[in-house]
Short mmCIF file of C-alpha atoms in Angstrom, two decimals:
data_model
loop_
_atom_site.label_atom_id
_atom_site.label_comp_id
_atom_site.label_asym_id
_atom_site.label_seq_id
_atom_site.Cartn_x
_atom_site.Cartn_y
_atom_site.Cartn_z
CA UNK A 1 79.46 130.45 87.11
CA UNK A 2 78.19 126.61 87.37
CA UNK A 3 79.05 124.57 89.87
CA UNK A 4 82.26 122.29 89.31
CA UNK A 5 82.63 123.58 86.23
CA UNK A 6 85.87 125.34 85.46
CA UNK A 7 87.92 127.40 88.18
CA UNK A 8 86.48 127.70 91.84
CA UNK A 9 87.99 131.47 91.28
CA UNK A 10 89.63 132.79 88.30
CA UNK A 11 91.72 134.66 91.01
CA UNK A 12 95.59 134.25 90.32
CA UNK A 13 95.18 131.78 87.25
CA UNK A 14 95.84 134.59 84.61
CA UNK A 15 92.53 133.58 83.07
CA UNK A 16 89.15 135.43 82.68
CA UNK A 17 87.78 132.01 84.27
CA UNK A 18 85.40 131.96 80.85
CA UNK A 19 85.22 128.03 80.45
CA UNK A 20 84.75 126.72 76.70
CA UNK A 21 84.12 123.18 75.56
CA UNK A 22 87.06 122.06 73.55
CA UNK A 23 86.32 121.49 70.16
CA UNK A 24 89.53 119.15 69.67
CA UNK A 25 87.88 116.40 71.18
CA UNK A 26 86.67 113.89 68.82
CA UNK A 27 84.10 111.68 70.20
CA UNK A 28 84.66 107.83 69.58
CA UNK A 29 81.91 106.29 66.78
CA UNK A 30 79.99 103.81 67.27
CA UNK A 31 81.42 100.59 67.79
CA UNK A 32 79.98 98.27 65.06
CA UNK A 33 82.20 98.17 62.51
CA UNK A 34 80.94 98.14 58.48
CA UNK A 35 83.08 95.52 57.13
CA UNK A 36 83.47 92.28 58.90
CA UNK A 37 86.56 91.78 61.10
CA UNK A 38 87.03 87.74 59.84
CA UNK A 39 88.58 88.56 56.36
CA UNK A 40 90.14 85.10 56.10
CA UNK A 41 86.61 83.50 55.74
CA UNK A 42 85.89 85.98 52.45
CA UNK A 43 86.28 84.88 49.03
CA UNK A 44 89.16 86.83 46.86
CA UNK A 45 87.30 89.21 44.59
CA UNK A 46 89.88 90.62 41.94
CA UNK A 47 89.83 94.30 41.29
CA UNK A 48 87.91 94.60 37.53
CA UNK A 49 89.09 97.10 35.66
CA UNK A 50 87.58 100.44 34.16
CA UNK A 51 87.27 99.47 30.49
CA UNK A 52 86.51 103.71 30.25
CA UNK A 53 89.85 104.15 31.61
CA UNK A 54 91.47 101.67 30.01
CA UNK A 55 90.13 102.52 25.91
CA UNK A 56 91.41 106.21 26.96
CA UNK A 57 95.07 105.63 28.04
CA UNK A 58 95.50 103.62 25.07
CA UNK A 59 93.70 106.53 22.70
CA UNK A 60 95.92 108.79 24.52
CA UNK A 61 98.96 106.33 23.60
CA UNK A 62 98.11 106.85 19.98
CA UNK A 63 97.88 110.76 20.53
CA UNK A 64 101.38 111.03 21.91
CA UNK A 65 102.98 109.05 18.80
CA UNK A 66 101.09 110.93 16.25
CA UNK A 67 102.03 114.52 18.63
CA UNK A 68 105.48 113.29 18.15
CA UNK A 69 105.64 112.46 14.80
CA UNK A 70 104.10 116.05 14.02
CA UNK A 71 106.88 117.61 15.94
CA UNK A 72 109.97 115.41 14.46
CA UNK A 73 108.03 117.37 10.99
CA UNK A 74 107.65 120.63 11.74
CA UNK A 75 111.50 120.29 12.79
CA UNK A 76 111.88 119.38 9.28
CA UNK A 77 109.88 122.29 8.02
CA UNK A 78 107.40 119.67 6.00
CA UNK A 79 104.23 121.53 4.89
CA UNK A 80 101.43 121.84 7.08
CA UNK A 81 99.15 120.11 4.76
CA UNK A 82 101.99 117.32 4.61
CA UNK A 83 102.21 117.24 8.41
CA UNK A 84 98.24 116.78 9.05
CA UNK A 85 97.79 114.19 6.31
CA UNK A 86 100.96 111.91 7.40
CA UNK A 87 99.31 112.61 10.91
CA UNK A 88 95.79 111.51 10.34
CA UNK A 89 97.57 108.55 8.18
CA UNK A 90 99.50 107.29 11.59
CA UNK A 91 96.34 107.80 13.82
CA UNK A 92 93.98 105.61 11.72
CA UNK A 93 96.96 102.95 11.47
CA UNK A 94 97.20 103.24 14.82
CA UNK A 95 93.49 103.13 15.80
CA UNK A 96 92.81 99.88 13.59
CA UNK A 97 95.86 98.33 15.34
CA UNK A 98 94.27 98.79 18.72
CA UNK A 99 90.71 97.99 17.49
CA UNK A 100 92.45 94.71 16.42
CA UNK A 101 94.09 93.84 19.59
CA UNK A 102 97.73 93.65 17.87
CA UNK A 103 99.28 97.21 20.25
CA UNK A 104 98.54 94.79 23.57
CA UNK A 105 102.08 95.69 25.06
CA UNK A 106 102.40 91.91 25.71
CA UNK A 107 102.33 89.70 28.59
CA UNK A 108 105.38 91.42 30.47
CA UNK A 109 104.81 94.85 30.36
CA UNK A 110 105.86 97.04 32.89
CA UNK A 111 103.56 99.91 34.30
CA UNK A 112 103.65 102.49 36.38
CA UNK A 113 102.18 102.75 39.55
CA UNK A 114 99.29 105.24 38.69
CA UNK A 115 97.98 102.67 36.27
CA UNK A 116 96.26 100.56 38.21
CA UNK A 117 93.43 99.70 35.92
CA UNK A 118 95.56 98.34 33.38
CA UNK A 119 97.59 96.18 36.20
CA UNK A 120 93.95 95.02 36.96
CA UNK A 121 93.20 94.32 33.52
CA UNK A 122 96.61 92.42 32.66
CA UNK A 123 96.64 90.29 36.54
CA UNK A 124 93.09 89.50 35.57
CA UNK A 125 94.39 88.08 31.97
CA UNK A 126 97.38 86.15 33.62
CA UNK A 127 94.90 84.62 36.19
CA UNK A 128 92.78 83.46 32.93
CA UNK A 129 95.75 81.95 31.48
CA UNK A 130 96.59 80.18 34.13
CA UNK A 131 93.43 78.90 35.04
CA UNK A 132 93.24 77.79 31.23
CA UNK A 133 97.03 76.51 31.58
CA UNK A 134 96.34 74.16 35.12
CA UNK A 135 92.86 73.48 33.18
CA UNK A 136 91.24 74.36 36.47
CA UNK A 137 87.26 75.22 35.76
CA UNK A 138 85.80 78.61 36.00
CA UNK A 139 83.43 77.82 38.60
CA UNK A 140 86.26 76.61 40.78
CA UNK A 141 85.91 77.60 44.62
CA UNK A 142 88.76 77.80 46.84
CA UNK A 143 88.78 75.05 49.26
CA UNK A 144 86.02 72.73 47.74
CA UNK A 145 88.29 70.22 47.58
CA UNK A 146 88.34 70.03 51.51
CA UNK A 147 85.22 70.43 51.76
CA UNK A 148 84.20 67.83 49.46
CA UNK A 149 86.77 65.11 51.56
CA UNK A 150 85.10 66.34 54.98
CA UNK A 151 82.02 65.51 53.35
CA UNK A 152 83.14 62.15 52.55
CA UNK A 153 84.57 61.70 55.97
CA UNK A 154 81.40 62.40 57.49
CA UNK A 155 79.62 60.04 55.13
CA UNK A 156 81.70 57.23 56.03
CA UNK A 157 81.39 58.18 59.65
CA UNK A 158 77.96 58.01 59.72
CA UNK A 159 77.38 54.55 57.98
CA UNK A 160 79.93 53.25 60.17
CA UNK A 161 77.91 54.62 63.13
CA UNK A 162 74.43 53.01 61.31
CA UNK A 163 76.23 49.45 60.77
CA UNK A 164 77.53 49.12 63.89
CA UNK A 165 74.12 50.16 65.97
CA UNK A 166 71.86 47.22 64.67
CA UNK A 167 74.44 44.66 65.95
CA UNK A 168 74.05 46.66 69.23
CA UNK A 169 70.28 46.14 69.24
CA UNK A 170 70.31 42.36 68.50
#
């Protein structure tokens, strides 16, 4: 046995005295951090949306109308020939719909919280309108304004500092 390692004696302790690092222990990482711990200084980059994502739940919207519609027929005992005709009918309506941009849900629509592509995708929209609305440009960073008065500020300091030093000098 190694010296100060473990039990002096495993005498008494109701152990073999068989000493085994402990595997719980979870060593700390290393301290710099990837992201940087100012977050207020960052710009706001909005979340863009998976357009892959997005064209499928709406293809799968059209699925589930035309799935219905072929179940409210069979109910009705329609013709199978009947049934796939009225259902490819529906799916191209509903396809050239989409493809025109007319099935948009509308400004207002409620989602779920799974569907966070298409909240990306309609926050993104109301952010355009806006910014179209307050006629605010597209290259707009937040804060210029101050920026651009600090600027001025300094300006004015510094030819006040320039006039007043040649009537220091004379």
């Amino acid at each position: 046995m190694s010296e100060n390692v473990g039990l002096s004696t495993p005498r008494g302790s109701g152990t073999s005295g068989y000493v085994q690092r402990n595997l719980a222990h979870m060593r700390p990482r290393d301290r710099a951090a990837p992201y940087p711990k100012n977050t207020d200084s960052l710009p706001h980059k909005q979340r863009q949306p998976d357009k892959e994502i997005l064209e499928h739940d709406r293809k799968r919207e059209i699925e589930v109308k035309v799935f219905e519609l072929r179940d409210k027929l069979e109910d009705e005992e329609v013709d199978e020939d009947e049934i796939d005709k009225q259902c490819d009918e529906l799916r191209q309506k509903l396809l050239r719909e989409m493809n025109s941009g007319k099935g948009s849900g509308g400004p207002r629509r409620h989602f779920k919280e799974h569907q966070v592509h298409a909240m990306a995708d309609a926050k993104i929209k109301e952010s355009e309108r806006l910014r179209k609305a307050l006629k605010i440009s597209s290259n707009y960073e937040e804060g210029s304004h101050w920026r651009k008065q600090e600027e001025r500020l300094r300006d004015s300091l510094r030819q006040e500092e320039e006039a007043t030093k040649p009537k220091e000098e004379s």
